[in-house]
Amino acid sequence: MRSEAIIVSDLVKKYGELTAVDHISFNVFEGDVFSLLGPNGAGKTTTVEILECLRTPTSGDAWIKGLSVRDPKDVRKIKKIIGVLPQEFYAVDNLTVLENVVLAAAAKNSDNVRGVLERLGLWEFRGRRFSTLSGGLKRRVGLAMALVGEPEIVFLDEPTTGLDPEARRETWHLIRELRRSGVTVVLTTHYMEEAERLSDHVAIIVNGRIAAEGEVKNLISRYGGRTTLVFDDIDEEARQHLVDRGFNVEALSGGRSVVRVEGEHEVFEVISYLRSLGYEGYPLIRRGGLEDVFLSVIGSKLSEGGDLI
Amino acid sequence: MRTFITFVTLLLKTWFRSKTSLFFGLALPITLLLVFGTIFGGPSPPSYSLYVRNLDLDGSGGPAPLSKAFIDALNSSVFEVKLLPPDAPPQQSTGFTAVRILTIPQGFTGSLLNASIRTRIDITADTILRFVEMAGENISSEVRANISRGIEGMEDFKQSLVVGNTTLILEGSPDDRILQAIEGILNVIASKFELGLLNASAVLQVKTQFHQIRQLRAVDYYMPGYIAAFIMTNGLLGVSQQFSEYRRRGVIKLLASTPVSKSFWIASIVAVQTIASLVLTSVMILAGWLVFRIAVYPDVFSLAVILLGTLAFTGFGVLIGGVLKEAEAVAALGNTLSFPMMFLSGAFWPLELMPGYLQAAARYMPLYYFHVALRETLVSGSPATAIIPALVVAITAVVATISAVAATKWKDF
């Protein structure tokens, strides 16, 4: 049985009248990638910064490997076993890649700089000034600074925000590598796809509260709703046949139709039924995902910029 | 210790790689020292410019003999004489050099010759009368009568000599602070010129002897002022903006999430600033010695003052960068504090040149005590007179450092 790397219990953080984190509780298991998914201002960063010992909770507590973030004696021990990539992190411009990572290594009293740089594919760029790197390489340097010192738990606060798709995929690859090496990763993100592709567990957080939490596949099966089949070329008559057979059918603009089904077996049932009626076209099949979970739980979608829409 | 050395090494690299740091930390202070030192404080003696309008001309329009000789006498003195034609319009001041015009009157040569002969007659008559009085009964009454008639004849000749205008007119501005001194120098030159005409020499003389007390030149004043001022700007502007920038980029958060304490981080910054201050001081001393032959006394006292000043202003820099969240607010406050101090504390020019209320205001500025203490130790070689200003800097350093450590957020940013 896996043990908990992080236990969060009834955590509250208030700034005057504003409650940024509102009685949050969750557990993160060792070796898991745990994502806090939510819109901007939901309380994701505040929550992880409490776990990083960078903020003091108003009430409640959290334990990192059994060490309390509220206990000053434990905090120093926690800081030795965690790695942090802050939100919108940019290393020192006029230091080289190597020097920036050496800075972080010195702070953690570690000397595995070369190992981390090689692992992240940065060794060949070690002599380049940070200011001259591409966005993806810059984020990789941030990851290297978080990973130096061989932390047991890594906190990555919106690690792919602002990156182009290629750099984002590179970062995802690195996070998967981390997971494979047994490091526990706590990730905050407002990208559904990112949380869905990388996470074992997800907590959807809105207005400082956890709206839904669990394993990704369980969340999708519980809230993600149905698989959707989008047809471009079926007419009103075919739609009516499907409705008559008890399928959920919706007509969209431009002549398209959407059929929502419960599972894979119904996908084949719909297609074979339409074939029997003489319709040859193939639908676009979209399985339910975190986006549907989010829509189902929160009633809104998330924009690319992380705002509720 | 290894971590500390690594931090200091890396932060020093960022300092030396930053164009802004190099400009404000080295290039600008050296440039100011060279420029202002050359203009106001070079090794050559000050020159006194003087326009001379000579109205004493001979028949051919050239200068009459005595006026020419007088102008030659002026030229061989401290004055830099520029001749003005008799009908030249008044000269305009440039704002930096005062315009002073000495006018030699028409008939100066004739009047001066006649006046000189009259003086000689007076001296001769007076000398004869003194001899007669000293001789007493040894001179017969007949001889006395002859002498008396001779003196009367000399007196008649004297009365026949007409003495015109011999007054030299010195024109100048009431704003010219050395006009009176120039009048004094001209009077001395005129008196010597008169004595020369009488073939006499002055009995009273002034002889200059150089004593051992060092007289500061302007450039000696500038150097410690610039060093102090730019150590201040490195702290108030450089450190505060670096701190603010590191916070904005998340570097402070990343460091705060490690076992490194904020005191350790601040100590690293202070160490870097101290090294930068020592580099600045060394380069300034070298430039000052090479160009102006400024002799300084870098000893343990001046080193202590540099350390205290660096600590004080680095502390203020960390305090500003740590307390204010917006980068623009950090820059604004840093500039608001540093520029008035730079120009009003007397770092760039003596306080005596400023109005009384500004002199009083300067004494509330930490930079005033810093540059005074540095000047007393580094240039005057007088640590005893640096004790009080150094104490003020030390107290400022303690207050700034404690405030910086207390106000810097390492948590709950």
XYZ file of C-alpha atoms in Angstrom:
722
model
C 0.000 0.000 0.000
C 1.342 3.380 -0.968
C 1.811 5.970 1.731
C 0.850 9.600 1.621
C 3.594 12.053 0.637
C 1.360 15.007 1.489
C -1.659 15.243 3.751
C -3.672 18.435 3.679
C -6.249 18.876 6.379
C -8.889 21.574 6.546
C -6.509 24.229 5.252
C -7.670 27.853 5.343
C -5.870 30.975 4.175
C -7.466 34.389 4.542
C -6.228 37.788 3.391
C -8.333 40.176 5.401
C -11.905 39.566 4.292
C -10.880 37.431 1.316
C -10.724 33.680 1.838
C -8.226 32.399 -0.719
C -8.200 28.802 0.541
C -11.388 27.612 2.148
C -11.187 24.431 4.232
C -9.274 22.350 1.730
C -8.311 18.738 2.418
C -6.634 16.191 0.142
C -3.899 13.596 0.145
C -1.089 13.111 -2.350
C 0.403 9.640 -2.603
C 4.081 8.976 -3.082
C 5.113 8.771 -6.720
C 1.897 10.313 -7.979
C 1.432 13.342 -10.134
C -1.236 15.364 -8.357
C -2.784 18.311 -10.150
C -4.628 21.261 -8.705
C -6.809 22.331 -11.623
C -8.718 25.543 -11.580
C -9.186 29.008 -13.022
C -7.016 32.003 -12.205
C -7.520 33.189 -8.650
C -8.992 29.860 -7.525
C -6.422 29.447 -4.733
C -4.117 26.915 -6.429
C -0.906 28.884 -5.940
C -1.798 29.866 -2.384
C -2.396 26.212 -1.572
C 0.912 24.986 -2.996
C 2.805 27.907 -1.465
C 1.495 26.814 1.933
C 2.832 23.337 1.173
C 6.151 24.888 0.066
C 6.352 26.641 3.464
C 6.191 30.009 1.677
C 2.861 30.994 3.237
C 1.432 30.555 6.689
C -2.042 29.007 6.803
C -4.696 30.853 8.750
C -5.940 27.543 10.108
C -5.679 23.854 9.350
C -2.421 22.082 8.684
C -0.525 20.137 6.072
C 2.123 17.461 6.496
C 4.891 16.813 4.015
C 6.274 13.341 4.661
C 4.845 13.627 8.140
C 6.389 17.053 8.805
C 4.032 19.915 9.635
C 4.226 23.115 7.587
C 3.200 25.013 10.725
C 6.050 23.767 12.873
C 9.197 25.911 12.415
C 11.428 22.952 13.312
C 9.790 20.826 10.630
C 9.881 23.590 8.015
C 13.673 23.445 7.687
C 13.457 19.668 7.190
C 10.664 20.058 4.633
C 12.764 22.529 2.648
C 15.474 19.909 2.316
C 13.183 17.389 0.612
C 11.167 19.587 -1.735
C 11.882 21.248 -5.036
C 9.922 24.289 -6.171
C 9.312 25.853 -9.555
C 7.466 29.087 -8.740
C 4.781 30.484 -11.001
C 6.149 32.596 -13.885
C 9.688 31.775 -12.825
C 12.611 33.303 -14.690
C 16.153 32.615 -13.573
C 18.869 35.283 -13.422
C 19.336 36.759 -16.887
C 23.053 37.452 -16.825
C 24.056 34.114 -15.357
C 24.586 31.089 -17.555
C 22.437 27.964 -17.426
C 25.116 26.218 -15.367
C 25.530 29.165 -12.977
C 21.797 29.433 -12.363
C 21.564 25.759 -11.496
C 24.711 26.059 -9.333
C 22.936 28.892 -7.470
C 19.986 26.621 -6.677
C 22.317 23.719 -5.876
C 24.279 25.885 -3.431
C 21.046 26.900 -1.727
C 20.189 23.212 -1.303
C 23.767 22.240 -0.435
C 23.783 19.834 -3.347
C 26.305 19.088 -6.054
C 24.428 16.952 -8.556
C 24.335 19.835 -11.031
C 25.750 17.953 -13.980
C 23.370 15.030 -13.459
C 20.330 17.304 -13.496
C 21.534 19.256 -16.525
C 22.172 16.065 -18.461
C 18.832 14.590 -17.415
C 17.014 17.663 -18.691
C 19.105 17.933 -21.855
C 20.657 21.205 -20.733
C 24.294 20.190 -20.506
C 25.035 21.360 -24.047
C 23.502 24.754 -23.217
C 25.314 25.136 -19.884
C 27.491 28.034 -21.086
C 24.617 30.076 -22.532
C 23.301 33.087 -20.665
C 19.729 32.606 -19.456
C 18.590 35.725 -21.326
C 19.561 34.168 -24.673
C 17.502 30.974 -24.267
C 14.169 30.134 -25.899
C 11.008 30.003 -23.775
C 11.111 26.208 -23.566
C 14.755 26.113 -22.522
C 14.129 28.814 -19.945
C 11.378 26.731 -18.375
C 13.690 23.709 -18.451
C 16.298 25.710 -16.521
C 13.602 26.484 -13.934
C 12.823 22.779 -13.718
C 16.519 22.014 -13.312
C 16.722 24.537 -10.458
C 13.719 22.858 -8.841
C 15.094 19.354 -9.338
C 18.669 19.934 -8.248
C 19.235 18.457 -4.816
C 17.199 15.350 -5.693
C 13.965 16.385 -3.990
C 11.422 13.756 -3.017
C 8.504 16.055 -3.761
C 8.435 18.653 -6.542
C 5.958 21.514 -6.753
C 5.453 22.885 -10.258
C 3.273 25.977 -10.307
C 1.805 26.408 -13.792
C 4.946 25.051 -15.467
C 3.708 25.394 -19.031
C 1.861 28.703 -18.918
C 3.019 30.935 -21.732
C 4.915 28.190 -23.562
C 4.379 27.311 -27.210
C 2.863 23.861 -27.932
C 6.218 22.227 -28.632
C 7.813 23.550 -25.451
C 4.696 22.492 -23.547
C 5.001 18.938 -24.833
C 8.701 18.947 -23.887
C 7.760 19.951 -20.342
C 5.100 17.250 -20.186
C 7.708 14.724 -21.235
C 9.980 15.878 -18.414
C 7.168 15.608 -15.877
C 6.421 12.056 -17.042
C 10.129 11.287 -16.644
C 9.957 12.627 -13.114
C 7.004 10.431 -12.339
C 8.833 7.401 -13.722
C 11.795 8.161 -11.453
C 9.494 7.964 -8.440
C 9.338 11.664 -7.570
C 6.030 12.929 -6.228
C 4.855 15.873 -8.317
C 2.307 18.486 -7.316
C 1.242 20.447 -10.342
C -0.986 23.482 -10.600
C -2.503 24.213 -13.964
C -5.467 25.693 -15.715
C -4.909 23.497 -18.786
C -7.424 20.604 -18.822
C -5.395 18.612 -21.304
C -2.256 18.966 -19.196
C -3.955 17.803 -16.019
C -5.635 14.931 -17.855
C -2.494 13.714 -19.645
C -0.090 13.982 -16.719
C -2.020 13.418 -13.504
C -2.857 10.391 -11.450
C -5.036 12.469 -9.178
C -6.730 15.799 -9.802
C -8.392 18.255 -7.465
C -10.606 20.817 -9.183
C -10.427 23.981 -7.150
C -12.700 26.981 -7.552
C -13.082 29.972 -5.214
C -10.732 28.400 -2.707
C -12.732 25.193 -2.379
C -12.228 21.751 -3.847
C -15.176 21.070 -6.105
C -14.133 17.564 -7.103
C -11.154 15.386 -6.361
C -10.034 11.893 -7.274
C -8.263 9.746 -9.826
C -8.585 11.198 -13.297
C -10.322 8.194 -14.855
C -12.753 7.969 -11.927
C -13.586 11.651 -12.179
C -14.211 11.335 -15.896
C -16.399 8.286 -15.500
C -18.253 9.963 -12.622
C -18.643 13.489 -14.049
C -17.220 13.360 -17.531
C -20.488 12.340 -19.044
C -20.874 10.658 -22.311
C -18.883 10.029 -25.397
C -20.052 12.304 -28.167
C -20.391 11.419 -31.838
C -20.467 14.383 -34.183
C -22.027 13.714 -37.620
C -21.760 16.114 -40.521
C -24.276 14.585 -42.876
C -27.323 12.994 -41.220
C -30.686 14.523 -41.859
C -33.769 15.182 -39.752
C -35.232 11.768 -40.515
C -32.140 9.895 -39.303
C -32.018 12.072 -36.196
C -35.617 11.143 -35.476
C -34.812 7.414 -35.864
C -32.024 7.761 -33.325
C -34.296 9.635 -30.904
C -36.927 6.943 -31.352
C -34.351 4.329 -30.340
C -33.678 6.295 -27.137
C -30.438 8.093 -28.056
C -29.694 11.638 -26.926
C -29.448 13.625 -30.170
C -28.883 17.321 -30.680
C -28.897 19.285 -33.920
C -26.114 21.862 -34.272
C -25.709 24.719 -36.689
C -24.289 23.947 -40.116
C -26.219 20.683 -40.442
C -24.135 18.849 -37.856
C -25.652 16.530 -35.277
C -24.327 15.344 -31.931
C -25.219 11.987 -30.421
C -24.271 11.413 -26.781
C -23.738 7.791 -25.760
C -22.847 6.059 -22.491
C -20.020 3.795 -23.575
C -18.044 2.230 -26.374
C -20.681 -0.406 -27.117
C -23.218 2.334 -27.856
C -20.792 3.951 -30.291
C -20.887 0.832 -32.461
C -24.629 0.518 -31.952
C -25.264 4.043 -33.263
C -22.929 3.616 -36.240
C -24.278 0.188 -37.245
C -27.872 1.419 -36.874
C -27.213 4.367 -39.170
C -25.486 2.046 -41.670
C -28.614 -0.097 -41.671
C -30.545 3.026 -42.597
C -28.171 3.710 -45.477
C -25.941 6.400 -43.926
C -22.262 5.695 -44.779
C -20.478 8.594 -43.056
C -18.109 8.261 -40.084
C -18.659 10.487 -37.068
C -16.038 12.448 -35.139
C -15.842 10.608 -31.826
C -14.954 12.527 -28.694
C -14.634 10.781 -25.380
C -15.505 12.551 -22.147
C -12.617 14.282 -20.406
C -11.723 16.644 -17.605
C -13.237 19.475 -19.573
C -16.582 17.723 -19.290
C -15.903 17.039 -15.643
C -15.179 20.713 -15.121
C -18.264 21.744 -17.037
C -20.349 19.268 -15.120
C -19.017 20.212 -11.679
C -18.524 23.956 -12.064
C -21.002 24.757 -14.815
C -18.398 26.777 -16.744
C -15.476 26.234 -19.058
C -11.907 27.440 -18.743
C -10.431 29.756 -21.347
C -6.881 29.329 -22.676
C -5.836 32.154 -20.348
C -7.279 30.354 -17.319
C -10.434 32.406 -16.805
C -13.913 30.972 -16.297
C -16.144 31.383 -19.339
C 30.728 28.578 3.971
C 30.825 26.878 0.570
C 27.282 28.062 -0.116
C 28.210 31.611 0.930
C 31.240 31.686 -1.367
C 29.142 30.318 -4.251
C 26.435 32.937 -3.690
C 28.953 35.768 -3.493
C 30.800 34.551 -6.592
C 27.617 34.267 -8.643
C 26.200 37.585 -7.451
C 29.531 39.255 -8.237
C 29.324 37.822 -11.735
C 25.873 39.322 -12.178
C 27.237 42.657 -10.905
C 30.152 42.712 -13.294
C 28.017 41.508 -16.210
C 25.375 44.162 -15.655
C 25.961 47.204 -17.834
C 23.971 49.351 -15.398
C 26.127 48.267 -12.461
C 29.320 48.903 -14.380
C 28.081 52.308 -15.524
C 26.910 53.569 -12.125
C 29.455 51.593 -10.142
C 32.610 52.411 -12.073
C 32.316 54.326 -15.341
C 30.260 57.316 -14.156
C 32.229 58.028 -10.941
C 35.552 57.822 -12.807
C 34.224 60.028 -15.599
C 32.975 62.610 -13.109
C 36.302 62.571 -11.275
C 38.250 63.082 -14.493
C 35.929 65.718 -15.927
C 35.342 67.834 -12.819
C 38.857 67.243 -11.555
C 40.258 68.530 -14.828
C 37.939 71.532 -14.972
C 38.018 72.647 -11.354
C 40.759 70.852 -9.559
C 43.759 70.273 -11.800
C 47.331 70.801 -10.654
C 47.912 74.135 -12.511
C 47.364 77.393 -10.548
C 44.134 79.283 -11.136
C 44.407 82.040 -13.740
C 42.814 85.447 -13.359
C 41.558 86.877 -16.581
C 41.719 90.643 -16.913
C 40.781 92.836 -19.843
C 42.970 95.972 -20.144
C 41.761 99.008 -22.034
C 44.742 101.301 -22.594
C 43.821 104.891 -23.392
C 47.436 106.091 -22.910
C 48.668 106.167 -26.481
C 51.606 107.893 -28.159
C 51.449 109.943 -31.340
C 51.494 106.856 -33.576
C 48.568 105.200 -31.769
C 50.742 102.686 -29.919
C 50.906 102.371 -26.143
C 52.896 105.083 -24.369
C 56.066 103.742 -22.619
C 54.864 103.574 -19.001
C 51.448 102.123 -19.796
C 53.183 99.434 -21.876
C 55.572 98.737 -19.004
C 52.631 98.530 -16.594
C 50.813 96.041 -18.862
C 54.028 93.985 -19.022
C 54.119 94.027 -15.219
C 50.506 92.759 -15.140
C 51.359 90.022 -17.622
C 54.200 88.728 -15.497
C 51.878 88.463 -12.477
C 48.932 86.102 -11.920
C 46.807 87.877 -14.502
C 45.951 86.591 -17.902
C 45.801 89.938 -19.699
C 43.643 90.441 -22.751
C 43.958 93.837 -24.449
C 40.838 95.695 -25.417
C 40.849 98.384 -28.098
C 39.929 101.801 -26.624
C 36.571 101.810 -28.403
C 35.648 98.149 -27.793
C 32.100 97.509 -26.496
C 31.634 96.094 -22.972
C 32.409 92.369 -22.739
C 29.645 89.885 -21.844
C 30.129 87.342 -19.077
C 29.705 83.657 -20.091
C 28.347 82.886 -16.650
C 31.441 80.911 -15.689
C 34.212 83.526 -16.116
C 33.759 86.992 -14.650
C 34.519 89.981 -16.854
C 36.897 92.496 -15.279
C 38.199 95.533 -17.192
C 41.103 97.710 -16.099
C 41.241 101.065 -17.864
C 44.553 102.941 -18.070
C 43.702 106.637 -18.432
C 44.864 108.930 -21.155
C 48.106 110.742 -20.245
C 49.043 108.014 -17.809
C 52.727 108.032 -18.846
C 53.202 111.830 -18.537
C 51.271 112.090 -15.307
C 53.090 109.171 -13.757
C 56.513 110.569 -14.770
C 55.670 114.011 -13.319
C 54.241 112.485 -10.162
C 57.351 110.396 -9.802
C 59.646 113.430 -10.175
C 57.551 115.329 -7.612
C 57.919 112.468 -5.212
C 61.667 112.372 -5.777
C 61.836 116.158 -5.052
C 59.877 115.637 -1.845
C 62.169 112.826 -0.770
C 65.313 114.836 -1.656
C 64.118 117.923 0.199
C 63.089 115.898 3.175
C 66.459 114.104 3.220
C 68.428 117.389 3.063
C 66.354 118.901 5.874
C 66.978 115.844 8.051
C 70.767 116.112 7.442
C 70.697 119.835 8.325
C 68.808 119.096 11.497
C 71.202 116.343 12.434
C 74.237 118.578 11.774
C 72.857 121.304 14.066
C 75.443 123.966 15.013
C 78.054 122.376 12.729
C 76.469 124.113 9.759
C 76.831 127.833 9.545
C 73.809 130.061 9.197
C 75.023 131.153 5.743
C 75.100 127.589 4.490
C 71.666 126.981 6.057
C 70.287 129.974 4.140
C 71.727 128.636 0.841
C 70.220 125.256 1.466
C 66.878 126.826 2.254
C 66.915 128.767 -1.005
C 67.847 125.640 -2.929
C 64.903 123.757 -1.444
C 62.597 126.641 -2.302
C 63.877 126.431 -5.898
C 63.157 122.685 -5.959
C 59.694 123.360 -4.579
C 59.081 125.935 -7.341
C 60.150 123.368 -9.963
C 57.883 120.769 -8.391
C 54.941 123.101 -8.598
C 55.613 123.548 -12.304
C 55.150 119.805 -12.924
C 51.553 119.069 -13.875
C 50.155 115.713 -12.683
C 47.051 114.591 -14.544
C 44.858 111.531 -14.054
C 46.765 108.523 -12.729
C 43.724 106.621 -11.437
C 43.294 103.130 -12.889
C 39.624 102.178 -13.148
C 38.714 98.545 -12.393
C 35.256 97.605 -13.662
C 33.589 94.390 -12.512
C 30.388 92.753 -11.373
C 29.190 92.890 -7.766
C 28.604 89.111 -8.150
C 32.307 88.571 -8.787
C 33.433 87.179 -5.429
C 37.148 87.737 -6.054
C 36.901 91.272 -7.451
C 38.163 92.764 -4.177
C 41.047 90.336 -4.109
C 41.901 91.338 -7.648
C 41.809 95.039 -6.657
C 44.262 94.222 -3.862
C 46.610 92.409 -6.229
C 46.447 95.344 -8.674
C 47.293 97.799 -5.866
C 50.344 95.735 -4.950
C 51.496 95.618 -8.587
C 50.909 99.385 -8.951
C 52.883 100.125 -5.765
C 55.815 98.010 -6.928
C 55.651 99.736 -10.305
C 55.833 103.145 -8.592
C 58.747 102.037 -6.444
C 60.486 100.845 -9.582
C 60.070 104.302 -11.131
C 61.684 105.818 -8.025
C 64.509 103.323 -8.355
C 63.644 102.072 -4.897
C 62.673 98.696 -3.518
C 60.190 97.702 -0.880
C 61.492 97.086 2.614
C 58.469 95.135 3.803
C 58.263 91.767 2.149
C 56.119 88.668 2.432
C 57.853 85.342 1.995
C 55.859 82.144 1.427
C 56.818 79.066 3.386
C 55.070 75.719 2.873
C 53.901 74.121 6.075
C 53.199 70.461 6.695
C 49.401 70.800 6.944
C 47.922 69.438 3.725
C 45.795 71.873 1.782
C 43.038 70.055 -0.059
C 42.527 70.827 -3.703
C 39.109 70.620 -5.292
C 39.954 67.275 -6.867
C 40.972 65.925 -3.451
C 37.515 66.929 -2.279
C 35.742 65.324 -5.217
C 37.245 61.856 -4.984
C 35.939 60.669 -1.583
C 32.661 62.475 -2.339
C 32.220 60.516 -5.561
C 33.229 57.243 -3.929
C 30.704 57.779 -1.122
C 27.958 58.946 -3.497
C 28.305 55.977 -5.817
C 28.535 53.454 -2.996
C 25.226 54.985 -1.936
C 23.656 54.687 -5.405
C 24.923 51.099 -5.733
C 23.072 50.324 -2.526
C 19.939 52.424 -2.798
C 19.356 51.924 -6.519
C 21.357 48.855 -7.524
C 20.517 46.569 -4.621
C 16.887 47.647 -4.317
C 16.244 47.103 -8.028
C 18.123 43.806 -8.070
C 16.124 42.617 -5.060
C 12.873 43.737 -6.662
C 13.801 42.104 -9.974
C 14.695 38.795 -8.302
C 11.393 38.830 -6.473
C 9.471 39.557 -9.679
C 11.193 36.661 -11.464
C 10.509 34.207 -8.619
C 14.190 33.811 -7.687
C 13.498 34.926 -4.119
C 10.619 32.429 -3.856
C 12.799 29.641 -5.156
C 15.551 30.506 -2.661
C 13.046 30.896 0.168
C 11.799 27.376 -0.513
C 15.302 26.044 0.194
C 17.040 25.816 3.578
C 18.807 29.156 2.917
C 17.762 31.860 5.412
C 17.040 35.490 4.492
C 19.904 36.705 6.736
C 22.261 34.498 4.771
C 20.975 35.896 1.479
C 21.266 39.501 2.710
C 24.782 38.796 4.015
C 25.745 37.564 0.536
C 24.422 40.768 -1.031
C 26.310 42.893 1.524
C 29.505 40.952 0.789
C 29.093 41.535 -2.946
C 28.417 45.237 -2.452
C 31.456 45.504 -0.181
C 33.674 43.980 -2.849
C 32.126 46.297 -5.455
C 32.762 49.286 -3.151
C 36.385 48.284 -2.661
C 36.839 47.864 -6.411
C 35.292 51.312 -6.981
C 37.526 52.861 -4.315
C 40.671 51.215 -5.707
C 39.936 52.279 -9.269
C 39.125 55.845 -8.171
C 42.332 56.052 -6.151
C 44.330 54.745 -9.090
C 42.668 57.151 -11.561
C 43.084 60.049 -9.125
C 46.749 59.273 -8.603
C 47.527 58.738 -12.287
C 45.785 61.870 -13.526
C 45.873 64.316 -10.613
C 48.552 62.863 -8.326
C 46.032 62.650 -5.521
C 47.809 61.100 -2.566
C 45.439 59.167 -0.321
C 45.810 57.141 2.828
C 43.892 53.902 2.353
C 44.247 52.412 5.798
C 42.219 50.374 8.225
C 40.176 53.452 9.210
C 39.124 54.351 5.668
C 38.417 50.668 5.022
C 36.188 50.578 8.093
C 34.323 53.685 6.911
C 33.797 52.123 3.453
C 32.460 48.950 5.047
C 30.087 50.891 7.299
C 28.823 53.059 4.432
C 28.310 50.023 2.213
C 26.446 48.249 4.991
C 24.229 51.286 5.615
C 23.202 51.874 2.011
C 22.979 48.203 1.071
C 20.694 47.809 4.079
C 18.489 50.635 2.834
C 18.509 49.095 -0.666
C 17.390 45.708 0.642
C 14.786 47.440 2.795
C 13.304 49.323 -0.178
C 13.448 46.304 -2.495
C 12.001 44.080 0.189
C 9.132 46.286 1.318
C 7.839 47.779 -1.932
C 6.151 45.330 -4.277
C 6.068 47.291 -7.526
C 9.325 47.581 -9.450
C 8.412 51.140 -10.473
C 7.813 52.145 -6.861
C 11.202 50.691 -5.901
C 12.943 52.688 -8.633
C 10.998 55.845 -7.753
C 11.816 55.692 -4.044
C 15.447 54.779 -4.730
C 15.822 57.779 -7.034
C 13.896 60.084 -4.699
C 16.267 59.278 -1.867
C 19.553 59.026 -3.710
C 19.576 61.989 -6.086
C 18.791 64.743 -3.540
C 21.378 63.209 -1.212
C 23.912 63.067 -4.000
C 23.585 66.747 -4.810
C 22.649 68.276 -1.452
C 24.828 66.397 1.005
C 28.022 68.133 -0.078
C 29.408 64.987 -1.708
C 29.882 66.753 -5.023
C 30.849 70.237 -3.807
C 31.568 71.901 -0.468
C 28.587 72.709 1.723
C 29.925 76.268 2.101
C 28.845 76.981 -1.468
C 25.214 76.271 -0.584
C 22.676 78.460 1.261
C 22.400 78.038 5.019
C 19.134 76.109 4.987
C 20.525 73.565 2.539
C 23.644 73.211 4.662
C 21.388 72.485 7.637
C 19.396 69.975 5.578
C 22.593 68.191 4.504
C 23.345 67.336 8.102
C 20.251 65.151 8.211
C 21.556 63.018 5.331
C 23.553 59.845 6.003
C 25.616 60.467 2.878
C 26.967 63.710 4.429
C 28.509 61.820 7.344
C 29.738 59.069 5.049
C 31.665 61.352 2.684
C 32.994 63.501 5.520
C 34.276 60.427 7.390
C 35.733 59.020 4.183
C 37.439 62.309 3.302
C 38.918 62.670 6.766
C 40.341 59.146 6.721
C 41.136 58.595 3.068
C 42.384 62.013 1.967
C 43.173 64.028 5.074
C 44.603 61.027 6.907
C 42.920 62.250 10.037
C 40.966 59.427 11.689
C 40.485 61.467 14.869
C 38.261 63.996 13.090
C 36.403 61.140 11.383
C 35.221 59.560 14.631
C 31.929 61.426 14.992
C 30.794 61.164 11.336
C 31.933 57.531 11.288
C 29.860 56.871 14.399
C 26.800 58.353 12.691
C 27.454 56.091 9.671
C 27.875 53.103 11.999
C 24.569 53.804 13.749
C 22.897 54.214 10.339
C 24.411 50.907 9.225
C 23.084 49.086 12.285
C 19.599 50.588 11.915
C 19.485 49.922 8.146
C 20.686 46.337 8.478
C 18.304 45.451 11.295
C 15.411 47.078 9.406
C 16.370 45.254 6.199
C 16.471 41.850 7.866
C 13.226 42.532 9.731
C 11.342 43.898 6.729
C 12.532 41.438 4.095
C 9.871 38.848 3.500
C 11.050 35.273 3.180
C 7.511 34.018 3.601
C 3.997 35.377 2.984
C 5.229 37.539 0.106
